[in-house]
């Protein structure tokens, strides 16, 4: 009983981390139809910025906001300067994002060095909660709550605002949306900013669990890919359910089938791709 | 390619290499240095380079009366690139000797090429057992020990001194993790202990939470065998899950290496580990080395820095033996295999017949001294070989250490 409970909480917390990563990825893909291969790099860069802010003695909240803003602005610049020039050529755009990922990763190594760095959670979340005689870190529960708040915020944005209507319209039928006057290019920049900002602040949120190190980007990107393939591209609900599902598969898979730990994540992905290529909640195919 | 073209090509290569030797004979000794400057292993690569550069600075770029030139190549920690860079060092830069590479899988990738090209190479870091056991390479010697070398000692220490009976192991799921855990398990169980649980976590695991919550609550200790930065993550989460203070942690050298210890906090306190080095070693060579590392690079040396520094010490002694004539590769290699260091920060070091160091192994405990975490030495096992107390022939007749060898007979469900 204890075992199932603790592992379920682990799964949910990991799912929460994955959601902040995958939501932006999914959003960007849905609108722009490109797999943003620099998404892991934005996540890592956000974590480093958060660390730098914390090192200067600011609070955790400040670090999260600063990283979100900085990485969002960075994403906006990349979209304007790099991706915009390649508009209409998705393959080039995807390759460009891969290039950007390398530049960011090497930049981070250059600025912050290669030493892995642990990050402490904010003071009031540092402890653990007792559950049936076992300790569970409080911060992980907070991550779960935070990711639910992010999900609600995004849902409100997409469902209740004019911007959201334009985004949804463009995801469903880009040409028609443009035809009725949705400013596509502006929207691309906004969504890319938003998506990368989510990755950036997600990096800080995840840092106390994952720590920050060169290679974090490459470790996280495949997870984002798996989540959105499972959940469905361009769908917020898909990203959310996909994240939690992957959290569960990852945690329980490692425990119950330890010999398959390296591939456990990719099995469900293969099944989904074979049986239902657009994913559980997807409205578009890749 | 026709036979004619082939022979022409071979002739050209021979000519070029012949000319190369001629042109460089009186020049500087060229040391190729394979390190990692980008990607996930860059921190270790930087620390190796620090150790090597410190040595060259100490010697003012002169060894055995000859000027030394260092040619640094970045392998990015990828076997394919390591191979290309090694070829480049040997064929284009005409290096006389190579120090490197960092990772065992890199060393394995270039093993055949080293053999063919007959390039002397000193490993400052790669610890894979078979490189100096069942598949020795006449051109390869090692400055560091094998994966299991120090953990043999720790296994015995845990059973005999700490009187632990039941231990759970968790280690990185790759060759280094398998080998080091196997060494620990073997001596621990031979001295009456039982490994009751084995957990293998993927090298790039996102989160140790799922593993830590599986650890049996009634074990006497947990053995943690991690490389790179994973020790940081594991120990921190071990504390967060409330196990620190309840179940003591034993570790391999790299779980609490000085290179990552500087980034850790109280979660590391009390971890007992075994290794061939600690920055706290109380001998004059080490005190000087640590002081200089702190002066130039603002940090205590650990696994990587001391590995590279000691590689250079081995190179220096062999070169002195052959009066600087590194071009006579056979004589140089023979001298390198006979090296006996008395000026190494680690203590006295000599090489066994297979090119692996025989050296003191230190049992260390993480303590806080003057506000800084250090590995305080609590016991020394003098002059330990890679074969521990076993007969070399018996040791080599058994399979190489792995995930399943020696078999764990005491696992509990």
XYZ file of C-alpha atoms in Angstrom:
699
model
C 0.000 0.000 0.000
C 2.678 2.439 1.029
C 4.669 1.467 -2.004
C 1.834 2.219 -4.420
C 1.033 5.497 -2.735
C 4.587 6.795 -2.667
C 5.275 5.718 -6.223
C 2.019 7.302 -7.367
C 3.042 10.577 -5.766
C 6.438 10.281 -7.439
C 4.677 9.731 -10.738
C 2.427 12.747 -10.297
C 5.343 14.997 -9.358
C 7.341 13.884 -12.366
C 4.250 14.384 -14.501
C 4.030 17.928 -13.172
C 7.599 18.642 -14.209
C 6.976 17.139 -17.622
C 3.871 19.224 -18.157
C 5.667 22.564 -17.816
C 8.121 21.259 -20.389
C 5.681 19.686 -22.798
C 2.909 22.316 -22.746
C 5.054 24.873 -24.555
C 6.397 22.283 -26.941
C 2.906 21.168 -27.832
C 1.653 24.727 -28.187
C 4.437 25.649 -30.565
C 3.996 22.520 -32.608
C 0.257 22.948 -32.845
C 0.522 26.440 -34.247
C 3.747 26.461 -36.210
C 3.876 22.784 -37.190
C 7.524 22.543 -36.253
C 9.072 20.284 -33.641
C 11.047 22.796 -31.608
C 14.187 20.786 -30.959
C 15.635 23.607 -28.885
C 12.900 23.196 -26.290
C 15.116 21.181 -23.953
C 17.793 23.837 -24.292
C 15.375 26.616 -23.265
C 14.404 24.495 -20.290
C 18.028 24.107 -19.244
C 18.841 27.748 -19.906
C 15.894 28.766 -17.737
C 17.192 26.550 -14.957
C 20.624 28.187 -15.177
C 19.142 31.681 -15.145
C 17.093 30.734 -12.114
C 20.221 29.445 -10.441
C 22.074 32.667 -11.209
C 19.226 34.692 -9.688
C 19.165 32.482 -6.593
C 22.937 32.821 -6.271
C 22.480 36.559 -6.044
C 20.299 36.061 -3.008
C 16.855 36.577 -4.525
C 13.888 34.393 -3.713
C 12.677 31.369 -5.590
C 9.634 33.158 -7.000
C 11.833 35.893 -8.428
C 14.021 33.243 -10.015
C 11.048 31.546 -11.664
C 9.674 34.793 -13.075
C 13.077 36.062 -14.198
C 13.849 32.816 -15.998
C 10.428 32.754 -17.655
C 10.801 36.332 -18.877
C 14.392 36.015 -20.016
C 13.882 32.760 -21.871
C 10.600 33.992 -23.369
C 12.341 37.070 -24.737
C 15.153 34.897 -26.019
C 12.636 32.653 -27.757
C 10.941 35.672 -29.297
C 14.212 36.923 -30.695
C 15.039 33.500 -32.131
C 11.627 33.315 -33.748
C 11.989 36.776 -35.280
C 15.581 36.542 -36.375
C 15.998 32.888 -37.305
C 12.738 31.037 -37.818
C 10.928 33.909 -39.543
C 13.456 33.900 -42.366
C 12.759 30.250 -43.020
C 8.972 30.618 -43.003
C 7.200 28.011 -45.065
C 10.141 25.622 -44.959
C 9.426 23.460 -41.941
C 12.375 21.146 -42.382
C 14.802 24.057 -42.361
C 13.034 25.487 -39.351
C 13.357 22.251 -37.423
C 17.028 22.046 -38.325
C 17.453 25.659 -37.262
C 15.957 24.894 -33.852
C 18.429 22.045 -33.516
C 21.235 24.482 -34.293
C 19.879 26.937 -31.738
C 19.848 24.093 -29.193
C 23.574 23.524 -29.702
C 24.322 27.229 -29.456
C 22.356 27.561 -26.212
C 23.926 24.436 -24.711
C 27.446 25.571 -25.495
C 26.625 29.098 -24.371
C 25.445 27.773 -21.026
C 28.608 25.715 -20.681
C 30.666 28.773 -21.483
C 28.856 31.041 -19.014
C 28.267 28.674 -16.107
C 30.907 25.990 -16.621
C 30.334 22.265 -16.631
C 29.907 21.597 -12.917
C 26.547 20.053 -12.057
C 24.725 22.255 -9.569
C 22.092 21.261 -7.043
C 19.292 23.734 -6.356
C 17.482 24.001 -3.054
C 13.723 24.378 -2.970
C 12.348 27.493 -1.270
C 12.684 27.362 2.499
C 9.005 26.803 3.314
C 8.783 23.835 0.936
C 12.068 22.248 1.917
C 10.761 19.679 4.369
C 8.936 16.432 3.945
C 5.490 15.199 4.810
C 4.981 11.993 6.737
C 2.800 9.407 5.038
C 2.371 6.039 6.707
C 5.779 6.313 8.314
C 7.500 7.289 5.062
C 8.768 10.728 4.195
C 7.719 12.358 0.968
C 9.370 15.631 -0.089
C 6.915 18.490 0.212
C 8.421 20.278 -2.770
C 7.267 17.539 -5.120
C 3.696 18.047 -4.046
C 4.152 21.764 -4.644
C 5.394 21.050 -8.173
C 2.250 19.099 -8.860
C 0.062 21.928 -7.576
C 2.049 24.436 -9.583
C 1.666 22.476 -12.793
C -2.073 22.218 -12.252
C -2.171 26.008 -11.827
C -0.206 26.419 -15.042
C -2.616 24.091 -16.799
C -5.609 26.081 -15.558
C -3.929 29.336 -16.566
C -3.218 28.059 -20.040
C -6.693 26.669 -20.405
C -8.149 30.041 -19.429
C -5.843 31.777 -21.873
C -6.747 29.504 -24.751
C -10.413 29.194 -23.959
C -11.422 32.562 -22.595
C -9.341 35.202 -24.329
C -9.303 36.640 -27.820
C -5.687 35.586 -28.203
C -6.688 32.062 -27.308
C -9.435 32.049 -29.890
C -6.960 33.122 -32.562
C -4.477 30.475 -31.503
C -7.084 27.747 -31.501
C -8.403 28.836 -34.859
C -4.927 28.782 -36.345
C -4.181 25.367 -34.892
C -7.355 23.925 -36.372
C -7.105 25.513 -39.798
C -4.307 27.916 -40.350
C -5.252 29.018 -43.860
C -8.821 29.707 -42.968
C -7.758 31.627 -39.889
C -5.424 33.788 -41.922
C -8.142 34.250 -44.458
C -10.431 35.816 -41.900
C -7.745 38.157 -40.636
C -5.836 36.428 -37.852
C -2.380 38.019 -37.890
C -0.386 34.835 -38.286
C 3.155 36.190 -38.038
C 2.467 38.145 -34.866
C 0.757 35.123 -33.428
C 3.784 32.958 -34.173
C 6.030 35.261 -32.205
C 3.623 35.441 -29.286
C 3.205 31.697 -29.115
C 6.898 31.022 -29.461
C 7.564 33.496 -26.623
C 4.909 31.871 -24.500
C 6.097 28.345 -25.227
C 9.720 29.074 -24.507
C 8.836 31.123 -21.413
C 6.987 28.074 -20.079
C 10.056 25.969 -20.756
C 12.245 28.534 -18.988
C 10.183 28.735 -15.832
C 9.642 24.988 -15.950
C 13.398 24.604 -15.812
C 13.573 26.513 -12.534
C 10.622 24.649 -11.059
C 12.245 21.327 -11.954
C 15.747 22.320 -10.847
C 15.401 21.264 -7.177
C 14.431 17.791 -8.414
C 16.625 17.361 -11.472
C 19.515 19.663 -10.505
C 21.172 21.700 -13.253
C 23.927 20.320 -15.434
C 25.151 20.330 -19.026
C 23.167 17.648 -20.811
C 19.923 18.413 -18.995
C 18.632 19.696 -22.325
C 19.313 16.460 -24.145
C 17.868 14.427 -21.278
C 14.608 16.377 -21.288
C 13.883 16.853 -24.981
C 13.012 13.202 -25.659
C 10.642 13.276 -22.678
C 8.824 16.253 -24.190
C 8.599 14.423 -27.498
C 7.213 11.299 -25.875
C 4.631 13.257 -23.908
C 3.245 15.090 -26.907
C 3.250 12.039 -29.127
C 1.318 10.158 -26.499
C -1.003 13.000 -25.597
C -1.494 14.383 -29.057
C 0.180 17.306 -30.750
C -1.189 20.763 -30.254
C -3.582 19.783 -27.531
C -3.333 21.210 -24.028
C -5.390 18.427 -22.509
C -3.222 15.964 -24.376
C -0.057 17.482 -22.964
C -1.491 17.360 -19.451
C -2.775 13.806 -19.576
C 0.297 12.712 -21.528
C 2.605 14.170 -18.868
C 0.873 12.409 -16.020
C 0.686 9.192 -17.979
C 4.380 9.313 -18.775
C 5.073 10.131 -15.133
C 3.291 6.939 -14.138
C 4.802 4.790 -16.868
C 8.273 6.080 -16.079
C 8.072 5.584 -12.324
C 6.210 2.290 -12.217
C 7.986 0.936 -15.269
C 11.360 1.452 -13.620
C 10.186 -0.272 -10.476
C 8.278 -3.169 -11.958
C 10.441 -3.824 -15.029
C 13.890 -2.602 -13.968
C 15.612 -4.342 -16.863
C 13.608 -2.287 -19.318
C 14.363 1.033 -17.613
C 16.063 2.509 -20.661
C 13.240 1.798 -23.094
C 10.172 1.759 -20.888
C 9.134 5.226 -22.070
C 9.362 4.473 -25.707
C 7.245 1.343 -25.767
C 3.935 3.154 -25.258
C 5.077 5.716 -27.798
C 5.610 3.039 -30.408
C 2.220 1.515 -29.658
C 0.480 4.872 -29.917
C 2.240 5.700 -33.169
C 1.157 2.383 -34.631
C -2.429 2.391 -33.409
C -3.386 6.026 -33.112
C -0.794 8.276 -34.756
C -2.429 11.538 -33.720
C -2.170 10.666 -30.052
C -4.820 10.362 -27.376
C -6.196 13.884 -27.677
C -4.568 15.094 -30.867
C -6.483 16.943 -33.513
C -3.706 16.968 -36.054
C -1.282 14.388 -37.325
C 2.432 14.959 -37.313
C 41.004 0.868 -54.688
C 43.477 -1.111 -56.775
C 46.507 -2.777 -55.331
C 48.732 -0.212 -56.995
C 46.889 2.705 -55.474
C 46.924 1.017 -52.129
C 50.657 0.431 -52.145
C 51.196 4.017 -53.278
C 49.043 5.201 -50.402
C 50.915 3.063 -47.913
C 54.214 4.321 -49.244
C 53.037 7.901 -48.900
C 51.971 7.334 -45.315
C 55.227 5.630 -44.462
C 57.188 8.433 -46.065
C 55.178 11.049 -44.264
C 55.548 9.404 -40.884
C 59.254 8.848 -41.499
C 59.691 12.497 -42.388
C 57.627 13.414 -39.389
C 59.972 11.663 -36.996
C 62.969 13.199 -38.715
C 61.573 16.679 -38.575
C 60.544 16.481 -34.954
C 63.400 14.492 -33.473
C 65.216 17.465 -32.060
C 62.099 19.498 -31.444
C 59.677 19.622 -28.598
C 58.045 16.487 -27.215
C 54.486 16.563 -28.443
C 51.847 15.420 -25.967
C 48.375 14.827 -27.337
C 45.695 15.403 -24.728
C 42.250 13.908 -25.290
C 39.726 15.639 -23.091
C 36.087 16.670 -23.084
C 35.297 20.347 -23.391
C 31.658 20.189 -24.404
C 28.590 18.199 -23.412
C 27.715 16.420 -20.209
C 31.262 15.346 -19.264
C 32.814 18.777 -19.675
C 33.307 19.348 -15.940
C 35.583 16.317 -15.613
C 37.400 17.302 -18.806
C 38.106 20.744 -17.420
C 39.445 19.277 -14.169
C 41.764 16.952 -16.088
C 43.069 19.877 -18.093
C 43.622 21.882 -14.896
C 45.749 19.091 -13.440
C 47.811 18.707 -16.591
C 48.348 22.420 -17.108
C 49.391 22.795 -13.498
C 52.059 20.147 -14.015
C 53.387 21.833 -17.146
C 53.453 25.156 -15.351
C 55.422 23.620 -12.473
C 57.954 22.217 -14.932
C 58.007 25.368 -17.034
C 57.100 23.221 -20.083
C 60.349 21.266 -19.849
C 60.556 17.532 -19.138
C 63.852 15.632 -19.036
C 65.617 18.574 -20.627
C 63.275 18.824 -23.571
C 60.619 21.331 -24.366
C 57.065 20.027 -24.245
C 54.203 21.009 -26.460
C 50.632 20.200 -25.461
C 48.050 19.616 -28.180
C 44.538 19.546 -26.762
C 41.719 17.745 -28.572
C 38.050 17.910 -27.579
C 36.314 14.548 -27.958
C 32.923 15.889 -26.802
C 32.668 12.638 -24.859
C 31.657 10.756 -28.002
C 33.484 7.592 -29.084
C 33.323 8.351 -32.809
C 34.792 11.820 -32.345
C 37.390 10.415 -29.943
C 38.586 8.124 -32.687
C 38.821 10.887 -35.283
C 40.633 13.178 -32.872
C 43.073 10.434 -31.919
C 43.886 9.799 -35.559
C 44.330 13.511 -36.055
C 46.710 13.731 -33.090
C 48.764 10.784 -34.283
C 48.798 11.380 -38.028
C 48.545 15.133 -38.412
C 50.037 16.475 -35.204
C 52.554 13.631 -34.887
C 52.260 13.426 -31.125
C 54.755 11.232 -29.285
C 52.394 10.223 -26.527
C 48.751 10.642 -25.642
C 47.240 11.434 -22.260
C 43.512 10.679 -22.197
C 40.709 10.033 -22.825
C 38.184 10.651 -20.069
C 35.556 7.938 -20.388
C 36.027 4.173 -20.588
C 33.895 3.891 -23.720
C 36.180 6.425 -25.380
C 39.255 4.420 -24.403
C 37.668 1.272 -25.806
C 36.839 3.057 -29.062
C 40.478 3.876 -29.755
C 42.021 0.725 -28.280
C 42.570 -1.003 -31.632
C 43.877 2.109 -33.296
C 46.381 2.666 -30.482
C 47.585 -0.888 -30.968
C 47.959 -0.495 -34.735
C 49.587 2.896 -34.649
C 51.778 1.886 -31.686
C 51.129 5.132 -29.855
C 52.015 5.212 -26.153
C 48.961 6.269 -24.175
C 48.446 7.019 -20.492
C 44.902 6.912 -19.163
C 44.174 9.620 -16.591
C 40.593 8.528 -15.972
C 39.175 5.573 -17.921
C 38.787 2.750 -15.417
C 37.315 -0.175 -17.415
C 38.625 -3.387 -15.880
C 39.614 -5.273 -19.004
C 41.849 -2.530 -20.383
C 44.484 -3.831 -17.973
C 43.120 -7.318 -17.396
C 41.845 -9.698 -20.019
C 42.509 -7.430 -22.976
C 45.710 -5.565 -22.135
C 47.217 -3.319 -24.769
C 51.029 -3.125 -24.902
C 50.842 0.623 -25.570
C 48.397 1.410 -22.777
C 49.107 2.154 -19.131
C 46.818 3.636 -16.561
C 47.402 6.293 -13.912
C 44.089 5.604 -12.182
C 42.871 2.291 -10.818
C 40.227 -0.029 -12.172
C 36.539 0.498 -11.405
C 36.573 -2.109 -8.641
C 40.066 -1.554 -7.243
C 39.077 0.713 -4.375
C 35.694 -0.923 -3.842
C 37.304 -4.260 -3.003
C 38.713 -2.497 0.028
C 35.428 -0.801 0.864
C 33.552 -4.114 0.743
C 35.881 -5.616 3.299
C 35.817 -2.473 5.423
C 32.005 -2.437 5.462
C 31.824 -6.046 6.617
C 34.765 -6.158 9.025
C 35.065 -2.685 10.515
C 31.574 -1.278 10.170
C 30.039 -4.689 10.866
C 27.293 -4.203 8.312
C 25.375 -7.377 7.543
C 22.799 -6.384 4.952
C 23.356 -3.786 2.273
C 21.266 -2.462 -0.623
C 23.175 -1.310 -3.701
C 22.222 1.345 -6.215
C 24.480 2.243 -9.120
C 24.539 3.730 -12.598
C 23.403 1.184 -15.149
C 26.514 1.125 -17.337
C 29.822 -0.735 -17.364
C 31.545 1.433 -14.755
C 28.621 1.114 -12.338
C 28.401 -2.633 -12.872
C 32.123 -3.201 -12.374
C 32.543 -1.095 -9.269
C 29.466 -2.622 -7.618
C 30.655 -6.136 -8.436
C 33.966 -5.479 -6.684
C 32.201 -4.198 -3.595
C 29.738 -7.074 -3.547
C 32.462 -9.689 -3.910
C 34.579 -8.694 -0.919
C 31.582 -7.709 1.196
C 29.933 -11.082 0.744
C 33.178 -12.993 1.154
C 33.529 -11.341 4.540
C 30.099 -12.386 5.683
C 27.878 -9.594 4.431
C 24.823 -9.939 2.229
C 23.765 -7.779 -0.700
C 20.012 -8.008 -0.313
C 18.937 -5.562 -3.005
C 20.410 -4.283 -6.258
C 18.994 -1.267 -8.066
C 20.336 -0.097 -11.409
C 19.342 3.411 -12.418
C 19.842 4.654 -15.992
C 22.783 7.004 -16.312
C 20.560 9.899 -17.345
C 17.661 9.097 -15.020
C 15.443 12.131 -14.504
C 14.699 11.433 -10.879
C 15.949 9.101 -8.145
C 12.709 9.356 -6.191
C 11.314 6.136 -7.615
C 14.514 4.290 -6.722
C 14.983 5.747 -3.264
C 11.462 4.827 -2.230
C 12.213 1.216 -3.154
C 15.170 0.879 -0.787
C 14.421 -1.713 1.875
C 13.938 0.135 5.164
C 15.680 -2.553 7.223
C 19.121 -2.616 5.553
C 22.232 -1.616 7.500
C 23.544 0.634 4.743
C 23.145 1.688 1.129
C 26.044 1.433 -1.309
C 25.846 4.163 -3.967
C 27.976 3.777 -7.099
C 27.638 6.886 -9.231
C 29.659 8.717 -11.862
C 29.620 12.319 -13.048
C 27.114 14.550 -11.284
C 24.701 11.793 -10.302
C 26.040 11.621 -6.744
C 24.814 15.174 -6.172
C 21.294 14.379 -7.277
C 21.103 11.077 -5.442
C 22.357 12.290 -2.064
C 20.121 15.353 -2.146
C 17.027 13.294 -2.856
C 18.118 10.687 -0.319
C 17.908 13.444 2.258
C 14.601 14.768 0.938
C 13.052 11.343 1.245
C 14.066 11.315 4.888
C 16.587 8.475 4.684
C 19.641 10.483 5.626
C 20.412 9.820 9.267
C 18.391 6.611 9.172
C 20.422 4.445 6.779
C 24.108 5.289 6.304
C 25.491 5.663 2.780
C 28.658 4.094 1.416
C 29.955 5.282 -1.915
C 32.479 4.710 -4.618
C 35.169 7.352 -5.158
C 33.181 9.309 -7.736
C 29.953 9.482 -5.714
C 31.561 12.107 -3.467
C 34.497 13.218 -5.602
C 36.047 16.577 -4.701
C 34.992 17.822 -8.147
C 31.311 17.597 -7.158
C 31.635 17.697 -3.370
C 32.140 21.458 -3.645
C 28.576 21.743 -4.989
C 27.044 19.638 -2.215
C 25.662 20.540 1.175
C 24.955 18.733 4.428
C 23.328 15.861 2.546
C 26.828 14.520 1.814
C 28.007 14.540 5.447
C 28.974 11.129 6.764
C 29.207 9.326 3.435
C 31.993 6.741 3.646
C 33.782 5.989 0.397
C 36.961 4.398 -0.906
C 39.402 5.817 -3.419
C 43.049 6.207 -4.311
C 43.037 9.852 -3.457
C 41.652 12.493 -1.154
C 42.520 16.174 -1.229
C 43.125 15.921 2.528
C 46.013 13.414 2.240
C 48.723 14.420 4.640
C 51.913 14.237 2.604
C 54.122 17.035 1.279
C 53.515 16.238 -2.403
C 49.793 16.427 -1.925
C 49.894 19.557 0.210
C 51.817 21.340 -2.501
C 49.496 20.010 -5.214
C 46.337 21.039 -3.357
C 47.738 24.479 -2.551
C 48.667 25.069 -6.178
C 45.306 23.841 -7.468
C 43.570 26.183 -5.078
C 45.834 29.035 -6.092
C 45.388 28.565 -9.852
C 41.926 27.065 -10.157
C 40.251 27.895 -6.854
C 39.264 24.342 -6.072
C 40.375 21.140 -4.432
C 41.595 18.517 -6.890
C 39.715 15.244 -7.193
C 39.556 12.136 -9.354
C 40.130 13.873 -12.695
C 42.714 16.476 -11.744
C 44.904 14.051 -9.834
C 44.548 11.468 -12.624
C 45.864 13.877 -15.231
C 48.572 15.256 -12.942
C 49.776 11.747 -12.097
C 49.739 10.728 -15.754
C 52.154 13.561 -16.373
C 54.327 12.443 -13.441
C 54.503 8.960 -14.968
C 55.392 10.426 -18.325
C 58.091 12.534 -16.717
C 59.746 9.649 -14.921
C 59.735 7.422 -18.000
C 61.195 10.247 -20.072
C 63.953 10.820 -17.566
C 64.703 7.091 -17.711
C 65.225 7.192 -21.459
C 67.007 10.572 -21.274
C 64.256 12.318 -23.174
C 64.477 10.049 -26.213
C 60.757 9.427 -26.610
C 61.231 8.666 -30.301
C 62.537 5.214 -29.345
C 59.033 4.042 -28.637
C 59.899 0.539 -27.445
C 62.418 1.798 -24.913
C 60.075 4.568 -23.779
C 57.189 2.171 -23.348
C 59.368 -0.224 -21.362
C 60.404 2.649 -19.091
C 56.788 3.746 -18.704
C 55.758 0.282 -17.564
C 58.542 0.256 -14.974
C 57.584 3.603 -13.458
C 57.718 3.891 -9.700
C 56.496 7.212 -8.407
C 57.505 8.606 -5.044
C 56.454 12.176 -5.818
C 52.786 11.491 -6.501
C 50.185 13.312 -4.375
C 48.500 9.949 -3.803
C 51.552 8.267 -2.246
C 53.823 5.579 -3.648
C 52.713 4.228 -6.990
C 54.095 1.452 -9.144
C 52.593 -0.401 -12.097
C 51.813 -4.087 -12.235
C 52.741 -6.255 -15.222
C 49.552 -5.252 -17.007
C 50.115 -1.507 -16.638
C 47.730 -0.778 -13.785
C 48.798 1.066 -10.614
C 49.443 -0.641 -7.310
C 48.673 2.035 -4.774
C 47.295 2.919 -1.367
C 43.533 2.846 -1.086
C 41.960 5.262 1.353
C 38.692 4.852 3.204
C 37.285 8.365 3.438
C 34.441 10.019 5.251
C 32.786 13.274 4.247
C 33.246 15.869 6.976
C 32.986 19.623 7.173
C 36.292 21.324 7.930
C 36.622 25.117 7.998
C 33.243 25.399 6.331
C 34.241 23.158 3.433
C 33.208 19.558 2.748
C 36.210 17.245 2.568
C 36.925 13.531 2.325
C 38.719 12.862 5.621
C 40.854 9.718 5.528
C 39.868 7.228 8.226
C 41.833 4.170 7.133
C 44.501 3.258 4.616
C 44.877 -0.047 2.828
C 48.510 0.006 1.709
C 49.593 -0.920 -1.815
C 46.431 -2.465 -3.211
C 46.525 -4.047 -6.659
C 43.669 -4.402 -9.118
C 43.472 -8.053 -8.079
C 42.953 -7.232 -4.388
C 44.159 -10.298 -2.447
C 43.274 -12.768 -5.178
C 45.792 -14.592 -7.320
C 46.150 -12.843 -10.650
C 45.650 -16.038 -12.655
C 42.472 -16.957 -10.764
C 41.143 -13.440 -11.073
C 41.734 -13.338 -14.818
C 40.298 -16.812 -15.346
C 36.929 -15.616 -14.010
C 34.648 -13.513 -16.217
C 35.021 -9.745 -16.121
C 32.886 -7.988 -13.477
C 29.435 -7.182 -14.770
C 25.827 -6.626 -13.827
C 25.459 -10.338 -13.116
C 28.956 -11.447 -12.171
C 29.686 -12.333 -9.461
C 26.085 -13.525 -9.104
C 24.120 -12.074 -6.205
C 22.836 -15.007 -4.211
C 21.323 -13.166 -1.295
C 18.827 -10.888 -2.967
C 15.536 -10.676 -1.088
C 12.228 -10.157 -2.768
